[in-house]
Tab-separated table of C-alpha atoms in Angstrom:
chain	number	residue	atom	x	y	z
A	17	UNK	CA	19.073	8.455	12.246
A	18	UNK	CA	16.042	6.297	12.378
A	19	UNK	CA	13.674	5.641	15.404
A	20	UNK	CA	12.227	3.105	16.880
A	21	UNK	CA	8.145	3.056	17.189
A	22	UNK	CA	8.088	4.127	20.423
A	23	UNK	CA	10.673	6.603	20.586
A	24	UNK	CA	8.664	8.625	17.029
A	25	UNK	CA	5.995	8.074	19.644
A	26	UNK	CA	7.458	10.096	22.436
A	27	UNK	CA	8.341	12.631	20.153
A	28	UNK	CA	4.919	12.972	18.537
A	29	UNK	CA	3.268	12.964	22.144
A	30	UNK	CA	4.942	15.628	23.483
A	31	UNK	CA	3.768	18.232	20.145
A	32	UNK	CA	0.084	17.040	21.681
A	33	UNK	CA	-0.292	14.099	19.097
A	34	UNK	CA	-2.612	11.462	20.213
A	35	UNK	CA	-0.916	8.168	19.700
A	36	UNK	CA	-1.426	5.007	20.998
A	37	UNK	CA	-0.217	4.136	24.383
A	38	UNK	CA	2.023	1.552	25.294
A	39	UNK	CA	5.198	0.545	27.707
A	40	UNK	CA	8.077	-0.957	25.956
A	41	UNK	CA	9.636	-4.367	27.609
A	42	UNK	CA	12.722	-6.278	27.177
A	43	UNK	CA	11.419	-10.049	28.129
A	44	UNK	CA	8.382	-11.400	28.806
A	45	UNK	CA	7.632	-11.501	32.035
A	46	UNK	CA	8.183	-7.556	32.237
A	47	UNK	CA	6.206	-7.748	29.091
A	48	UNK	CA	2.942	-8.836	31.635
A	49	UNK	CA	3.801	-6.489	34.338
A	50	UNK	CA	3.371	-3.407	31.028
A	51	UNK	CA	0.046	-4.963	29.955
A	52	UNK	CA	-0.975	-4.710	33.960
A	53	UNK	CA	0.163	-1.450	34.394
A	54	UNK	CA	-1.628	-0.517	30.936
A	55	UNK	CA	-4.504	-2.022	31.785
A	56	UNK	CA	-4.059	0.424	34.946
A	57	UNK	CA	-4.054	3.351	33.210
A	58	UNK	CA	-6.153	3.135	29.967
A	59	UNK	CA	-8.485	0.242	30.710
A	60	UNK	CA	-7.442	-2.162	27.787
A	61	UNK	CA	-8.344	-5.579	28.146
A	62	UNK	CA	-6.164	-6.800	25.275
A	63	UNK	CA	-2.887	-5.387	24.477
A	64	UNK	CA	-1.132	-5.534	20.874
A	65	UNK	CA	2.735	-6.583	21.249
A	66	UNK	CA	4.608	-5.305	18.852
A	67	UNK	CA	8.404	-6.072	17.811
A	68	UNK	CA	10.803	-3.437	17.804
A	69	UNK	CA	13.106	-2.665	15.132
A	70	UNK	CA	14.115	-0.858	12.224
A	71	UNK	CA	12.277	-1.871	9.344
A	72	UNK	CA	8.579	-1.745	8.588
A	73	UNK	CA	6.111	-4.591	7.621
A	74	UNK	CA	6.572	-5.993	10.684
A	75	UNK	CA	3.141	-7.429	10.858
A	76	UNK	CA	3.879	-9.553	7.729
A	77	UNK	CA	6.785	-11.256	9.369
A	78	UNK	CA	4.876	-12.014	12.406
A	79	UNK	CA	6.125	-9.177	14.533
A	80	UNK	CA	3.270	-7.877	15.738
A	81	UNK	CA	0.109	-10.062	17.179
A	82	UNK	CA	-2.554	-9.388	19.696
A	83	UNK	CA	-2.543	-10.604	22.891
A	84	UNK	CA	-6.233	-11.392	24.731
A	85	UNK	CA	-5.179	-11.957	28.413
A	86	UNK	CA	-1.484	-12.070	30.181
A	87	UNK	CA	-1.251	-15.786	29.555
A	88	UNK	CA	-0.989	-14.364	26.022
A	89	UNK	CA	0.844	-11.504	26.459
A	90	UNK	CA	3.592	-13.724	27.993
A	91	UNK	CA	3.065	-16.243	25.262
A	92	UNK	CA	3.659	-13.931	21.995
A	93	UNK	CA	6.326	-11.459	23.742
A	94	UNK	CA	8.785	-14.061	24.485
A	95	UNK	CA	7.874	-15.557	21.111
A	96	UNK	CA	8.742	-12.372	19.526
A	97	UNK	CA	11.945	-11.174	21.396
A	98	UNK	CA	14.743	-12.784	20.471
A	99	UNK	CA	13.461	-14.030	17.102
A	100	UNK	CA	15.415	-13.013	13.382
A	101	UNK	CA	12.030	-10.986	12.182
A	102	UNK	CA	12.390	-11.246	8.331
A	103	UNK	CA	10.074	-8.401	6.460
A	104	UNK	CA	10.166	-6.937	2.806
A	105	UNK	CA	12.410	-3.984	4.485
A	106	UNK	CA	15.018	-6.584	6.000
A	107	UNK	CA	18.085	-8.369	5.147
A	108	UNK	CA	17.207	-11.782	4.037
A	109	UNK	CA	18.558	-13.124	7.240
A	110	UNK	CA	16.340	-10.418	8.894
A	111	UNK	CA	16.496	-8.632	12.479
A	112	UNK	CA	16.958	-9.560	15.638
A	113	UNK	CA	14.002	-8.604	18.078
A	114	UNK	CA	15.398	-6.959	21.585
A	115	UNK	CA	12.340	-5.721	22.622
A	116	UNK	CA	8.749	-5.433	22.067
A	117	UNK	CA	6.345	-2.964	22.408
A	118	UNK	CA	3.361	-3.764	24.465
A	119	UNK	CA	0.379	-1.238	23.107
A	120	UNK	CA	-3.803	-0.704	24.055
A	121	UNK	CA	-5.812	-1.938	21.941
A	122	UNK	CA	-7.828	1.089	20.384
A	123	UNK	CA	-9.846	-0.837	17.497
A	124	UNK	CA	-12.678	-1.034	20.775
A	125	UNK	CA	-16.377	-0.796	19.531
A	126	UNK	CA	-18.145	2.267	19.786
A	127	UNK	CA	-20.694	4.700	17.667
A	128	UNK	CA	-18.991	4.309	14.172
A	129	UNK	CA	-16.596	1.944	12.320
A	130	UNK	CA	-12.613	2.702	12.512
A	131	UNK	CA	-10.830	4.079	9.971
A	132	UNK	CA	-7.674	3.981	8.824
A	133	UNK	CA	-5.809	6.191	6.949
A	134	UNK	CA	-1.782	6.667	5.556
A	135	UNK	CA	0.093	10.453	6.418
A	136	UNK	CA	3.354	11.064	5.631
A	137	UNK	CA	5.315	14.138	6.691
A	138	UNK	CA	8.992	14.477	4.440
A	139	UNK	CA	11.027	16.715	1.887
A	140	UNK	CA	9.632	17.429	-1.882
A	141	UNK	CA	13.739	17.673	-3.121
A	142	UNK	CA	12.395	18.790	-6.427
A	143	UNK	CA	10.409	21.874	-5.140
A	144	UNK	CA	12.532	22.279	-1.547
A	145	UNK	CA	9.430	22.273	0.374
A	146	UNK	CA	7.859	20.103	3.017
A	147	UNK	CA	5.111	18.283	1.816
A	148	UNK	CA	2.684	16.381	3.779
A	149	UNK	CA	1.511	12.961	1.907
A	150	UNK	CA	-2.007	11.158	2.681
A	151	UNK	CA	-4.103	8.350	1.675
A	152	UNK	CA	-7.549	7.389	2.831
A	153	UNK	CA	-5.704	3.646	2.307
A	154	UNK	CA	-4.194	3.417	5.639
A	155	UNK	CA	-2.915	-0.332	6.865
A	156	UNK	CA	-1.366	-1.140	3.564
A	157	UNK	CA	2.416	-0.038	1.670
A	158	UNK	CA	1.908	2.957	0.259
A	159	UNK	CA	3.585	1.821	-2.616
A	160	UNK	CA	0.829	-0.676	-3.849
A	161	UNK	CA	-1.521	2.240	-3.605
A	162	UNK	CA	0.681	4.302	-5.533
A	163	UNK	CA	0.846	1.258	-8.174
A	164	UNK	CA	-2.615	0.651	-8.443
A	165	UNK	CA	-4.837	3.208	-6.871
A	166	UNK	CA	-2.669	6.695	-7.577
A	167	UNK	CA	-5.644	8.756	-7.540
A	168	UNK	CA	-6.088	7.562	-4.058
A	169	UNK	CA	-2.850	9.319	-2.828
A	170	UNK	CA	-2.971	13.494	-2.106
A	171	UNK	CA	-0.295	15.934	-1.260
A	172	UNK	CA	0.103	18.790	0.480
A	173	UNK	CA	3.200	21.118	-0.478
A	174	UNK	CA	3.912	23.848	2.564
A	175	UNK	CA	5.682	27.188	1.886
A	176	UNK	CA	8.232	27.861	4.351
A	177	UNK	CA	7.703	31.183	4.268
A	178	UNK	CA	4.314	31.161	5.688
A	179	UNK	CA	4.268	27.352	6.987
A	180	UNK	CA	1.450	24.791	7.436
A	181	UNK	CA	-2.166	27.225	6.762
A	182	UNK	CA	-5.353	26.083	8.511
A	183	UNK	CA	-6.966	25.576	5.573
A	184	UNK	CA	-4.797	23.071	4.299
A	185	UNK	CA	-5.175	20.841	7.515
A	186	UNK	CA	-9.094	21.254	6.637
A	187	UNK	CA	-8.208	20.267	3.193
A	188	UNK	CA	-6.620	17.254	4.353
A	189	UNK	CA	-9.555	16.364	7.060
A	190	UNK	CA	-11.702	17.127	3.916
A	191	UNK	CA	-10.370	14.554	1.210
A	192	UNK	CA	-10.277	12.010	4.099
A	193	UNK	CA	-13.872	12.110	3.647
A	194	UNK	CA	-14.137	12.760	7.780
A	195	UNK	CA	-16.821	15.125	9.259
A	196	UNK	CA	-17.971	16.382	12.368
A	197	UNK	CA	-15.536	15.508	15.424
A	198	UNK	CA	-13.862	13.091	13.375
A	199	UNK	CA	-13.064	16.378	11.258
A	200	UNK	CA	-11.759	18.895	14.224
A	201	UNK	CA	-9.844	15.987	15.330
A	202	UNK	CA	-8.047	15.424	12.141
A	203	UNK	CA	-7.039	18.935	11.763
A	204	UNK	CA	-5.289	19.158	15.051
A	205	UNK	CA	-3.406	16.010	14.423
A	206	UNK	CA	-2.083	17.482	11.462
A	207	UNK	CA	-1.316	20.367	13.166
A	208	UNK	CA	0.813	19.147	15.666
A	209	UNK	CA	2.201	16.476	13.504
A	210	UNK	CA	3.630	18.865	11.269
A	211	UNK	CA	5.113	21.085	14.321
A	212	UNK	CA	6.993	17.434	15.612
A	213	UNK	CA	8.130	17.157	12.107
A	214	UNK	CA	9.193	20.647	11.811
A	215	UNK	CA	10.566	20.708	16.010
A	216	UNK	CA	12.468	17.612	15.978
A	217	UNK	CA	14.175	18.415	12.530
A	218	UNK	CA	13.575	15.059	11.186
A	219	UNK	CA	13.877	13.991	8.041
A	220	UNK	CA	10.352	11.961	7.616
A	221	UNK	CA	8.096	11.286	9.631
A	222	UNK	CA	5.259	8.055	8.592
A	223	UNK	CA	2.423	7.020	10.585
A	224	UNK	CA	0.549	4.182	8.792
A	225	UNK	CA	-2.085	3.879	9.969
A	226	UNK	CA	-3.159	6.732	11.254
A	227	UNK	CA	-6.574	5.981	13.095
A	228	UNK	CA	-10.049	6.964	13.366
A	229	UNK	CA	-11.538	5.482	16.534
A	230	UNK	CA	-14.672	4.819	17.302
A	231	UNK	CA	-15.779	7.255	19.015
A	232	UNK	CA	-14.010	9.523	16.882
A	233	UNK	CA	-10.363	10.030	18.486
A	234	UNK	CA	-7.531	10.469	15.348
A	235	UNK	CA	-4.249	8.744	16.428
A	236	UNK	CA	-0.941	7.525	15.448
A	237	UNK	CA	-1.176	3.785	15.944
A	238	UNK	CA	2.248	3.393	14.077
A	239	UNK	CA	5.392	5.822	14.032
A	240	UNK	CA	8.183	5.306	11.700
A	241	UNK	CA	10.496	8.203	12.032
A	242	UNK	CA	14.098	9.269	10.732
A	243	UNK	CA	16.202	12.297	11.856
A	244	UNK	CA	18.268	14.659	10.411
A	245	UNK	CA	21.877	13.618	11.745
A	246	UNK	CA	22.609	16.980	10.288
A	247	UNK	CA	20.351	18.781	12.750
A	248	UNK	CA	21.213	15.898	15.972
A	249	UNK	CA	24.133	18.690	17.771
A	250	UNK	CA	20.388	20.535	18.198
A	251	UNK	CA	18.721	17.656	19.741
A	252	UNK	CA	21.124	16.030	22.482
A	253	UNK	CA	18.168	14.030	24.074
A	254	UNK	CA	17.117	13.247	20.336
A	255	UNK	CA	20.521	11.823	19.827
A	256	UNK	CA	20.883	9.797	23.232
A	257	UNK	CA	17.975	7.911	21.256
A	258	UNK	CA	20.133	5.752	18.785
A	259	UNK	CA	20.119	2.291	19.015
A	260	UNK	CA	23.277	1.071	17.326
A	261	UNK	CA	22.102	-2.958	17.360
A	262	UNK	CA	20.322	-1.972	14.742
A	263	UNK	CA	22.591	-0.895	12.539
A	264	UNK	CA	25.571	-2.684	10.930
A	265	UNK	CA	28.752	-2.596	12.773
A	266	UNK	CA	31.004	-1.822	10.137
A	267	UNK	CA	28.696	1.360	9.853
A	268	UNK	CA	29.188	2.298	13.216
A	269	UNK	CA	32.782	1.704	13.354
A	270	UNK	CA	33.078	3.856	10.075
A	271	UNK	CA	30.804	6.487	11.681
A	272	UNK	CA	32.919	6.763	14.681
A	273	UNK	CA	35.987	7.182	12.231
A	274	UNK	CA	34.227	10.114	11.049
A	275	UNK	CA	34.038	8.224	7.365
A	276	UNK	CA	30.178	8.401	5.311
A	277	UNK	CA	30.146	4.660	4.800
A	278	UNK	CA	27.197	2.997	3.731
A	279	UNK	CA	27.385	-1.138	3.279
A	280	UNK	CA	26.099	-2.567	-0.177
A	281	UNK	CA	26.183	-6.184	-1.597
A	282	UNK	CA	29.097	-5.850	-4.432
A	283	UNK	CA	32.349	-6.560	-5.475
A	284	UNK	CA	34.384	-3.799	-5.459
A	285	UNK	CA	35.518	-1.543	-2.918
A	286	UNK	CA	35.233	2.374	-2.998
A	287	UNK	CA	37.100	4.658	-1.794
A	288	UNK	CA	36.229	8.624	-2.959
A	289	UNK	CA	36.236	12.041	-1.745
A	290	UNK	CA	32.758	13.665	-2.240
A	291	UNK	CA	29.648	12.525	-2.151
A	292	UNK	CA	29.021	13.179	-5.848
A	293	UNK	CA	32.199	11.529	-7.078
A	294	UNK	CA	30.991	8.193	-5.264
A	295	UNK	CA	28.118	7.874	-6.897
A	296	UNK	CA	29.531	8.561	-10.360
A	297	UNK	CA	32.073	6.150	-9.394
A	298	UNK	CA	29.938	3.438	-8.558
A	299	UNK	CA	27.474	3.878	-11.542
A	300	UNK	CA	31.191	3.423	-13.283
A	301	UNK	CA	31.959	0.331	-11.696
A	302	UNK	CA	27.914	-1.122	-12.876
A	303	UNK	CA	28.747	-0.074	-16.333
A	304	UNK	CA	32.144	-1.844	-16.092
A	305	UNK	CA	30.215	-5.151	-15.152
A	306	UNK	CA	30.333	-5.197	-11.524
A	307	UNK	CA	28.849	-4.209	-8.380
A	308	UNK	CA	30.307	-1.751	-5.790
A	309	UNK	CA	30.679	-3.077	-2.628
A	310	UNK	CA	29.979	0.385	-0.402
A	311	UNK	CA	29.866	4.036	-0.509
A	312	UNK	CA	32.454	5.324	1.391
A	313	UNK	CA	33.572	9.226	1.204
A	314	UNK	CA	36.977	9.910	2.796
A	315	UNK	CA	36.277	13.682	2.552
A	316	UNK	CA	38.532	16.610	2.118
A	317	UNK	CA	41.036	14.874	4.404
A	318	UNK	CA	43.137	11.693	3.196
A	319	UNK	CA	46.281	11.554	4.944
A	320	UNK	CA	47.719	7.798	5.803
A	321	UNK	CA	45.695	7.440	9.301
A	322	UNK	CA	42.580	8.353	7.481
A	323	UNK	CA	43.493	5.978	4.392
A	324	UNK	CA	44.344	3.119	6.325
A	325	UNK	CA	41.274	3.438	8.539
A	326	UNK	CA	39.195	3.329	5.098
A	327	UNK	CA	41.268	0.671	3.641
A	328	UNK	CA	40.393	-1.367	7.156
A	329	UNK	CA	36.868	-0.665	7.177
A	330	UNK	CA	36.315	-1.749	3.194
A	331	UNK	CA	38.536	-4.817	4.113
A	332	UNK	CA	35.943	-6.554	6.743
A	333	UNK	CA	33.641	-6.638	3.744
A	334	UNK	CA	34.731	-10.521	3.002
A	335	UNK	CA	32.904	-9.779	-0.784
A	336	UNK	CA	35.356	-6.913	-1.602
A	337	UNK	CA	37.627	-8.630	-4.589
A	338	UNK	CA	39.360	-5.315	-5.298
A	339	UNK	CA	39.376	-1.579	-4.143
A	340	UNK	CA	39.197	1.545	-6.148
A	341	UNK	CA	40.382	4.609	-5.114
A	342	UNK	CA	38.880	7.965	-7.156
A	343	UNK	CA	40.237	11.075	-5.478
A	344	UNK	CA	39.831	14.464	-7.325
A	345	UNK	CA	42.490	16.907	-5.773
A	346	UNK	CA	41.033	20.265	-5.167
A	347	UNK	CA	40.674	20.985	-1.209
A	348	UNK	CA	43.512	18.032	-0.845
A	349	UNK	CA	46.356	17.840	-2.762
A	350	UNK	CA	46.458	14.418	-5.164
A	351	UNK	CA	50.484	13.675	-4.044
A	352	UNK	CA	49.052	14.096	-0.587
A	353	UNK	CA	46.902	11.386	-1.105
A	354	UNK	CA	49.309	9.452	-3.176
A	355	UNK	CA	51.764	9.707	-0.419
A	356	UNK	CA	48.642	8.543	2.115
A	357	UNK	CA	48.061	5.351	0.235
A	358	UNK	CA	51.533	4.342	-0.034
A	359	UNK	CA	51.900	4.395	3.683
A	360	UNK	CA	48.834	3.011	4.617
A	361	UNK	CA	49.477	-0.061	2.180
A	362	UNK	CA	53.398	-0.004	3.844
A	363	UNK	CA	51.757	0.107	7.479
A	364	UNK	CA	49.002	-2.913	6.346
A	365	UNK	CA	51.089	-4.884	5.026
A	366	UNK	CA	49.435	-8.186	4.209
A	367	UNK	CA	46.362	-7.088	5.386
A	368	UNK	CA	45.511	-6.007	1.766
A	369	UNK	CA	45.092	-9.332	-0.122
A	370	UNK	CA	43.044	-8.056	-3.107
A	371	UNK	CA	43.781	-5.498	-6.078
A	372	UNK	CA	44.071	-1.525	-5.084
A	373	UNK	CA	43.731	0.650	-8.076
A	374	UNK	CA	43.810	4.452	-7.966
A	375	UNK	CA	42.766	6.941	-10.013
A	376	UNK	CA	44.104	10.763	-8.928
A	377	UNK	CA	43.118	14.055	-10.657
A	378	UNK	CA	43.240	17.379	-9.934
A	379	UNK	CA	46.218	19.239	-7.983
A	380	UNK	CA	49.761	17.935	-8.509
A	381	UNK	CA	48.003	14.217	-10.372
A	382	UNK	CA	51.446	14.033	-12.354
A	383	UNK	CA	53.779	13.536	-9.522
A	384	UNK	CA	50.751	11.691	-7.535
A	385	UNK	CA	50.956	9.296	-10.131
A	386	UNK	CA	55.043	9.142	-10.225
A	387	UNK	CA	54.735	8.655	-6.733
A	388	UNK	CA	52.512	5.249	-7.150
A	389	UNK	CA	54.408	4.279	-10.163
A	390	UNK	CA	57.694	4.193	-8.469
A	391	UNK	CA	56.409	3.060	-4.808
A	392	UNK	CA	56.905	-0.470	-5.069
A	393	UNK	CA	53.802	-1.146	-4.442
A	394	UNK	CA	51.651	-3.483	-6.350
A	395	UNK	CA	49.400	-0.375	-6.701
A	396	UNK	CA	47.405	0.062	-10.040
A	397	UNK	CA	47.327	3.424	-11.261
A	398	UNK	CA	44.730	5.492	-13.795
A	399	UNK	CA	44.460	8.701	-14.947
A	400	UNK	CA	41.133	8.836	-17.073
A	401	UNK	CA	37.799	7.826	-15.364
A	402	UNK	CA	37.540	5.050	-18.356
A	403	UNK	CA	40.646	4.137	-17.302
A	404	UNK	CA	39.723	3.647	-14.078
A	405	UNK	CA	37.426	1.204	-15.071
A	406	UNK	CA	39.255	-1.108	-17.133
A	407	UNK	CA	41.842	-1.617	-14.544
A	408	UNK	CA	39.085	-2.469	-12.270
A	409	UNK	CA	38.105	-5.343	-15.349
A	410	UNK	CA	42.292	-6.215	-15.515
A	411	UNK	CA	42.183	-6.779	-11.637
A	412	UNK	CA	39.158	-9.525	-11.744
A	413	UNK	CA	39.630	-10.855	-15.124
């Protein structure tokens, strides 16, 4: 489940990270009475408003501008909210801006320059351990550095038996190149940013940049988080945090149904039970010369209710020219699901307007496939994964 900026904020603040303060608004004229009531509190006299959603280069779009005086802050927030905010992490018709975040300013003068720097807090897969991931080239994607500078990134790989050591957060303050306060400052950040990782059982956290003031201070100035949905029955307040405008409705209707649905820009529909089945399926359907349209995994259940629900979801996709159905029969039974799409195609009726094939193996696949055969239906039916695939090309040819 991803976060906004200021809700990774909230979270980070309350492990003692330093971030940068701010109020968030939902118009512009309670956009001004933040900045006041910032200006209250920390003694900014400018105040960065940034937009609010789920996707990062938000600068590059115009999402996030600074503001001088409250004439300004008015100005740019109402500019902002509201707008379609297109960045490299966005649809091409980007994302529309509900709210802003009105922040200090905390690039102030003072006894040295600011710094910024990129840290990274996520899972190494390969080795199963948490690994924290810097840069001394903060402000920028990561990924350019990775193209062109790589000896510019470091990692840090933690052993969960023993957890984050002190002297890798020194390590860390060390090939920042900091010293002095800069350097004690540094090593608590890490510190507690790891515990907020590690606490909130997320996922990843990202704060680019992470800042060296002034006078000193290390801070989050950005906070791109995602949590564990995995983990959320741990974190109820965590979970009262999602913000389903910003994610697609079919999603969140296919969530609710208690189907793992994720939206993608092909042709043909999927319908699968397990996750590693779907994605075998849909690098089937590339080969074959098309695009899948989603990822959807029906699970160990596929009874008619649950079929028809899928078949309903795949169905708003208005690019979906035909479905494929790829069910291996171990936990469920293959004339079980036979029997489920039969009567969810009855019960649809002519709702289902483009080509169904299905492919069953597994338990009971030979009366599974009787069963389609002799339905009625105008049901394709496979038995090989090839198969599979060429009635896909049959369908659309």
């Amino acid at each position: 489940m991803n976060l906004h900026e200021y809700q990774g904020k909230q979270i980070l603040a309350s492990y003692g990270v330093r971030v940068q303060r701010g109020y968030v608004a939902n118009n512009a004229e309670e956009a001004v009475l933040k900045a006041k009531q910032l200006t209250d509190e920390t003694g900014t006299g400018w105040h960065v408003i940034k937009a609010q959603i789920h996707a990062g280069g938000r600068g590059k779009g115009g999402g996030v501008k600074l503001a001088k005086n409250l004439e300004q802050v008015k100005e740019i927030a109402g500019q902002i909210i509201g707008m379609d905010l297109i960045t490299p992490q966005t649809p091409p018709t980007g994302k529309r801006v509900h709210k802003v975040l009105v922040a200090e300013d905390v690039y102030y003068p003072g006894e040295s320059e600011t710094k910024e720097f990129y840290m990274s807090v996520l899972l190494n897969r390969g080795k199963g351990r948490n690994m924290i991931m810097y840069s001394t080239e903060g402000g920028m994607d990561i990924e350019e550095v990775a193209e062109h500078t790589p000896h510019l990134i470091f990692t840090e790989e933690i052993d969960p038996a023993v957890g984050l050591q002190g002297f890798q957060t020194r390590r860390i303050a060390f090939n920042l190149g900091l010293s002095g306060e800069a350097f004690k400052e540094m090593v608590k950040f890490v510190d507690a940013l790891y515990k907020a990782y590690i606490g909130s059982d997320s996922s990843m956290f990202e704060i680019n940049p992470v800042l060296k003031t002034s006078d000193n201070k290390i801070m989050a100035v950005d906070a791109k988080v995602s949590l564990d949905d995995n983990a959320l029955y741990r974190h109820t307040d965590l979970a009262e945090m999602r913000d389903i405008t910003e994610e697609r409705p079919i999603e969140v209707e296919a969530k609710e149904a208690g189907l793992n649905y994720v939206d993608l820009d092909g042709t043909v529909g999927c319908m699968v039970n397990g996750a590693g089945l779907a994605m075998a399926t849909m690098d089937l359907i590339k080969y074959a010369g098309f695009e899948p349209a989603n990822f959807l995994d029906v699970g160990g259940t596929a009874d008619a209710k649950r079929v028809e629900t899928a078949f309903r979801i795949i169905l708003k996709d208005p690019n979906v020219k035909a479905i494929l159905i790829n069910i291996f029969g171990g936990i469920v039974r293959c004339d079980r699901v036979a029997q489920g799409v039969v009567d969810a195609y009855k019960n649809m009726g002519d709702d289902i307007k483009v080509p169904i094939i299905v492919r069953l193996q597994g338990t009971n696949a030979e009366i599974a496939k009787e069963l389609i055969d002799n339905s009625g239906m105008p049901i394709l039916s496979a038995v090989q994964f090839q198969e599979a695939a060429d009635q896909v090309k049959v369908a659309l040819s």
